[in-house]
Short mmCIF file of C-alpha atoms in Angstrom, two decimals:
data_model
loop_
_atom_site.label_atom_id
_atom_site.label_comp_id
_atom_site.label_asym_id
_atom_site.label_seq_id
_atom_site.Cartn_x
_atom_site.Cartn_y
_atom_site.Cartn_z
CA UNK Q 336 0.00 0.00 0.00
CA UNK Q 337 1.20 3.47 -0.80
CA UNK Q 338 2.51 5.16 2.29
CA UNK Q 339 2.33 8.75 1.12
CA UNK Q 340 -0.34 10.04 -1.22
CA UNK Q 341 -0.22 13.41 -2.91
CA UNK Q 342 -3.38 13.65 -4.98
CA UNK Q 343 -2.60 16.93 -6.76
CA UNK Q 344 -0.17 16.39 -9.65
CA UNK Q 345 -0.21 20.13 -10.36
CA UNK Q 346 -1.46 23.31 -8.75
CA UNK Q 347 -1.63 26.94 -9.82
CA UNK Q 348 -1.70 29.88 -7.44
CA UNK Q 349 -1.71 33.62 -7.91
CA UNK Q 350 1.26 35.50 -6.55
CA UNK Q 351 0.69 36.73 -2.97
CA UNK Q 352 -2.11 34.23 -2.40
CA UNK Q 353 -1.97 31.25 -0.03
CA UNK Q 354 -1.98 27.68 -1.30
CA UNK Q 355 -2.45 24.30 0.34
CA UNK Q 356 -0.70 21.18 -0.93
CA UNK Q 357 -2.32 17.96 0.20
CA UNK Q 358 -0.61 14.95 1.72
CA UNK Q 359 -2.13 11.87 3.31
CA UNK Q 360 -0.13 9.05 4.81
CA UNK Q 361 -0.56 5.52 5.98
CA UNK Q 362 1.21 4.01 8.95
CA UNK Q 363 0.51 1.74 11.89
CA UNK Q 364 3.37 3.24 13.89
CA UNK Q 365 2.62 5.58 16.76
CA UNK Q 366 5.90 7.41 16.31
CA UNK Q 367 6.67 8.89 12.93
CA UNK Q 368 7.86 12.07 11.33
CA UNK Q 369 6.46 13.98 8.38
CA UNK Q 370 8.60 16.16 6.15
CA UNK Q 371 8.10 18.46 3.20
CA UNK Q 372 10.78 19.08 0.62
CA UNK Q 373 10.91 21.51 -2.28
CA UNK Q 374 12.57 20.63 -5.57
CA UNK Q 375 13.06 23.58 -7.93
CA UNK Q 376 13.80 23.08 -11.59
CA UNK Q 377 17.52 23.05 -10.80
CA UNK Q 378 16.97 19.68 -9.13
CA UNK Q 379 18.16 20.01 -5.56
CA UNK Q 380 15.95 18.83 -2.68
CA UNK Q 381 15.41 21.53 -0.08
CA UNK Q 382 14.06 20.68 3.36
CA UNK Q 383 11.14 22.91 4.31
CA UNK Q 384 9.38 21.73 7.42
CA UNK Q 385 9.03 18.84 9.87
CA UNK Q 386 6.10 17.59 11.99
CA UNK Q 387 6.41 14.86 14.58
CA UNK Q 388 3.51 12.56 15.30
CA UNK Q 389 3.53 13.55 18.96
CA UNK Q 390 3.77 17.27 18.34
CA UNK Q 391 0.61 18.95 19.56
CA UNK Q 392 1.23 22.19 17.70
CA UNK Q 393 1.27 22.51 13.94
CA UNK Q 394 4.78 23.19 12.67
CA UNK Q 395 5.58 26.57 11.15
CA UNK Q 396 8.70 27.83 9.36
CA UNK Q 397 8.39 31.32 7.98
CA UNK Q 398 5.79 31.28 5.20
CA UNK Q 399 5.41 27.52 5.49
CA UNK Q 400 3.04 25.84 7.91
CA UNK Q 401 1.89 22.29 8.24
CA UNK Q 402 -1.77 21.52 8.82
CA UNK Q 403 -1.44 18.26 10.74
CA UNK Q 404 -4.62 16.26 11.30
CA UNK Q 405 -3.55 13.04 12.96
CA UNK Q 406 -6.93 11.33 13.00
CA UNK Q 407 -7.30 11.94 9.28
CA UNK Q 408 -3.66 11.03 8.66
CA UNK Q 409 -3.09 14.18 6.72
CA UNK Q 410 -0.18 16.62 6.74
CA UNK Q 411 -0.96 19.40 4.32
CA UNK Q 412 1.58 22.09 3.53
CA UNK Q 413 0.34 25.67 3.52
CA UNK Q 414 2.39 28.31 1.78
CA UNK Q 415 1.31 31.83 2.56
CA UNK Q 416 1.91 34.89 0.38
CA UNK Q 417 3.15 32.86 -2.60
CA UNK Q 418 6.13 34.14 -4.51
CA UNK Q 419 7.30 33.38 -8.04
CA UNK Q 420 10.26 31.57 -6.54
CA UNK Q 421 7.90 29.09 -4.91
CA UNK Q 422 7.27 27.48 -8.29
CA UNK Q 423 8.68 23.97 -7.86
CA UNK Q 424 7.87 20.35 -7.13
CA UNK Q 425 6.88 19.71 -3.53
CA UNK Q 426 7.30 16.33 -1.92
CA UNK Q 427 5.74 15.03 1.25
CA UNK Q 428 7.74 12.33 3.02
CA UNK Q 429 7.41 10.17 6.09
CA UNK Q 430 9.85 8.47 8.35
CA UNK Q 431 8.82 5.60 10.58
CA UNK Q 432 10.87 3.99 13.28
CA UNK Q 433 10.61 0.25 13.39
CA UNK Q 434 13.29 -2.37 13.24
CA UNK Q 435 15.83 0.41 13.03
CA UNK Q 436 14.96 1.16 9.43
CA UNK Q 437 14.57 4.86 9.02
CA UNK Q 438 14.73 5.99 5.40
CA UNK Q 439 12.30 8.52 4.04
CA UNK Q 440 9.33 7.39 1.99
CA UNK Q 441 8.23 10.00 -0.52
CA UNK Q 442 5.01 10.81 -2.25
CA UNK Q 443 4.91 11.42 -5.99
CA UNK Q 444 4.95 15.15 -5.55
CA UNK Q 445 2.89 18.17 -6.53
CA UNK Q 446 4.09 20.68 -9.08
CA UNK Q 447 3.23 24.19 -7.95
CA UNK Q 448 3.18 27.03 -10.44
CA UNK Q 449 2.94 30.59 -9.13
CA UNK Q 450 1.39 33.03 -11.58
CA UNK Q 451 2.22 36.73 -11.58
CA UNK L 234 23.40 25.14 0.42
CA UNK L 235 22.67 22.03 2.49
CA UNK L 236 26.32 21.29 3.22
CA UNK L 237 26.13 17.92 1.46
CA UNK L 238 28.33 17.69 -1.62
CA UNK L 239 28.03 15.30 -4.51
CA UNK L 240 30.30 14.73 -7.47
CA UNK L 241 30.02 14.68 -10.37
CA UNK L 242 26.96 16.81 -11.09
CA UNK L 243 26.41 15.22 -14.47
CA UNK L 244 27.53 11.91 -15.88
CA UNK L 245 26.99 10.55 -19.36
CA UNK L 246 28.04 7.00 -20.06
CA UNK L 247 27.19 3.98 -22.19
CA UNK L 248 25.33 0.80 -21.43
CA UNK L 249 27.44 -1.85 -19.78
CA UNK L 250 29.77 0.64 -18.16
CA UNK L 251 30.51 1.21 -14.48
CA UNK L 252 30.42 4.55 -12.67
CA UNK L 253 31.10 5.80 -9.17
CA UNK L 254 29.14 8.58 -7.52
CA UNK L 255 30.67 10.34 -4.55
CA UNK L 256 29.07 12.05 -1.57
CA UNK L 257 30.44 14.04 1.34
CA UNK L 258 27.96 14.47 4.20
CA UNK L 259 27.48 17.60 6.27
CA UNK L 260 30.11 18.14 8.91
CA UNK L 261 29.18 16.07 11.96
CA UNK L 262 26.64 13.87 10.20
CA UNK L 263 27.25 10.16 10.64
CA UNK L 264 24.46 8.80 8.49
CA UNK L 265 24.40 8.78 4.70
CA UNK L 266 21.47 7.78 2.54
CA UNK L 267 21.31 7.20 -1.21
CA UNK L 268 18.12 7.81 -3.18
CA UNK L 269 17.26 7.41 -6.85
CA UNK L 270 14.80 9.72 -8.58
CA UNK L 271 13.41 8.60 -11.92
CA UNK L 272 10.35 9.69 -13.86
CA UNK L 273 8.57 6.36 -13.56
CA UNK L 274 9.59 5.29 -10.03
CA UNK L 275 9.74 8.65 -8.27
CA UNK L 276 12.09 9.01 -5.31
CA UNK L 277 13.24 5.67 -4.01
CA UNK L 278 15.52 4.81 -1.13
CA UNK L 279 18.50 2.70 -2.12
CA UNK L 280 20.77 2.22 0.87
CA UNK L 281 21.85 3.77 4.17
CA UNK L 282 25.16 3.80 6.00
CA UNK L 283 25.80 4.86 9.54
CA UNK L 284 29.33 5.52 10.74
CA UNK L 285 30.81 3.18 8.16
CA UNK L 286 28.34 0.33 8.49
CA UNK L 287 25.42 -0.56 6.29
CA UNK L 288 22.24 0.15 8.24
CA UNK L 289 19.32 -0.33 5.85
CA UNK L 290 18.72 -1.46 2.30
CA UNK L 291 15.91 -0.44 0.02
CA UNK L 292 15.25 -1.16 -3.63
CA UNK L 293 18.89 -1.40 -4.57
CA UNK L 294 19.80 -3.60 -7.50
CA UNK L 295 22.52 -6.22 -7.15
CA UNK L 296 24.47 -4.35 -9.82
CA UNK L 297 24.68 -1.41 -7.42
CA UNK L 298 26.84 -1.25 -4.33
CA UNK L 299 27.90 1.39 -1.87
CA UNK L 300 30.25 1.98 1.01
CA UNK L 301 31.04 4.61 3.60
CA UNK L 302 34.66 5.33 4.34
CA UNK L 303 36.34 6.20 7.68
CA UNK L 304 36.18 9.91 6.81
CA UNK L 305 32.41 9.37 6.39
CA UNK L 306 32.24 10.14 2.70
CA UNK L 307 30.30 7.60 0.70
CA UNK L 308 30.46 6.18 -2.79
CA UNK L 309 27.72 4.55 -4.82
CA UNK L 310 28.97 2.19 -7.50
CA UNK L 311 26.72 1.39 -10.43
CA UNK L 312 27.85 -1.37 -12.78
CA UNK L 313 26.61 -3.04 -15.96
CA UNK L 314 24.60 0.07 -16.58
CA UNK L 315 21.32 -0.11 -18.42
CA UNK L 316 19.23 2.60 -20.07
CA UNK L 317 16.78 2.38 -17.20
CA UNK L 318 19.45 3.40 -14.71
CA UNK L 319 19.31 6.94 -16.07
CA UNK L 320 18.12 9.01 -13.14
CA UNK L 321 18.99 11.65 -10.60
CA UNK L 322 20.90 10.11 -7.70
CA UNK L 323 20.76 11.90 -4.38
CA UNK L 324 22.85 11.54 -1.32
CA UNK L 325 21.41 12.77 1.98
CA UNK L 326 22.90 12.94 5.43
CA UNK L 327 21.72 13.24 9.00
CA UNK L 328 23.36 13.33 12.40
CA UNK L 329 22.10 10.03 13.71
CA UNK L 330 20.37 7.11 12.04
CA UNK L 331 17.42 6.63 14.35
CA UNK L 332 14.71 8.95 15.57
CA UNK L 333 11.79 10.17 13.51
CA UNK L 334 12.81 13.79 13.98
CA UNK L 335 16.14 13.37 12.21
CA UNK L 336 16.06 15.65 9.20
CA UNK L 337 17.87 14.41 6.15
CA UNK L 338 19.67 17.08 4.17
CA UNK L 339 20.12 16.39 0.50
CA UNK L 340 23.01 17.05 -1.78
CA UNK L 341 22.51 18.62 -5.23
CA UNK L 342 22.36 15.21 -6.89
CA UNK L 343 24.21 13.50 -9.70
CA UNK L 344 22.31 13.34 -12.97
CA UNK L 345 23.21 10.09 -14.74
CA UNK L 346 22.41 9.53 -18.38
CA UNK L 347 23.06 6.10 -19.83
CA UNK L 348 23.14 6.02 -23.63
#
């Protein structure tokens, strides 16, 4: 079963508007971490934000915030005041801890295009 | 700049050949991960090393191997290359190997094209 699902292959947003990128996950672990990465057209993977399964507050990092709904198993990324430089692929990823195996499992990504 | 370096940035080679991709983790990071990003498979975990020892294996082909050296840099060796091995190969590093909160920082990647 797919662990991370990103249902939006592509999204458009007007500059200065907010946008929400969806991510749902599947795990039976109680302890896990959720991450968002940005991949611009140049190819590098840039870490944006982290949310732990036990964190009671939603994570925020500058213009990025994570709307974490544990019961729904969703971890949506909210980008406020979009900028042209936010145009990129965005990947949601999860890390579980069991049997000492802790790589990241990625979703297929959402391509965000910011329009002037 | 994540602090993770990868060389080379681009690599063009022929089928059947062997290549070596190199990664230097961030200063202080003990754990190195290798990922492959292709159009059809997305981002897939290949292998992880922690302080010189193999810690976890993912969907890594038998034609591929890796190691982490005493200075903590890592190399990914790809042999008997096939067209389907063309992909972007990422190295990532983190301080420890366990703990859900450990953030992995990615290098710029090596873009491999097999002709």
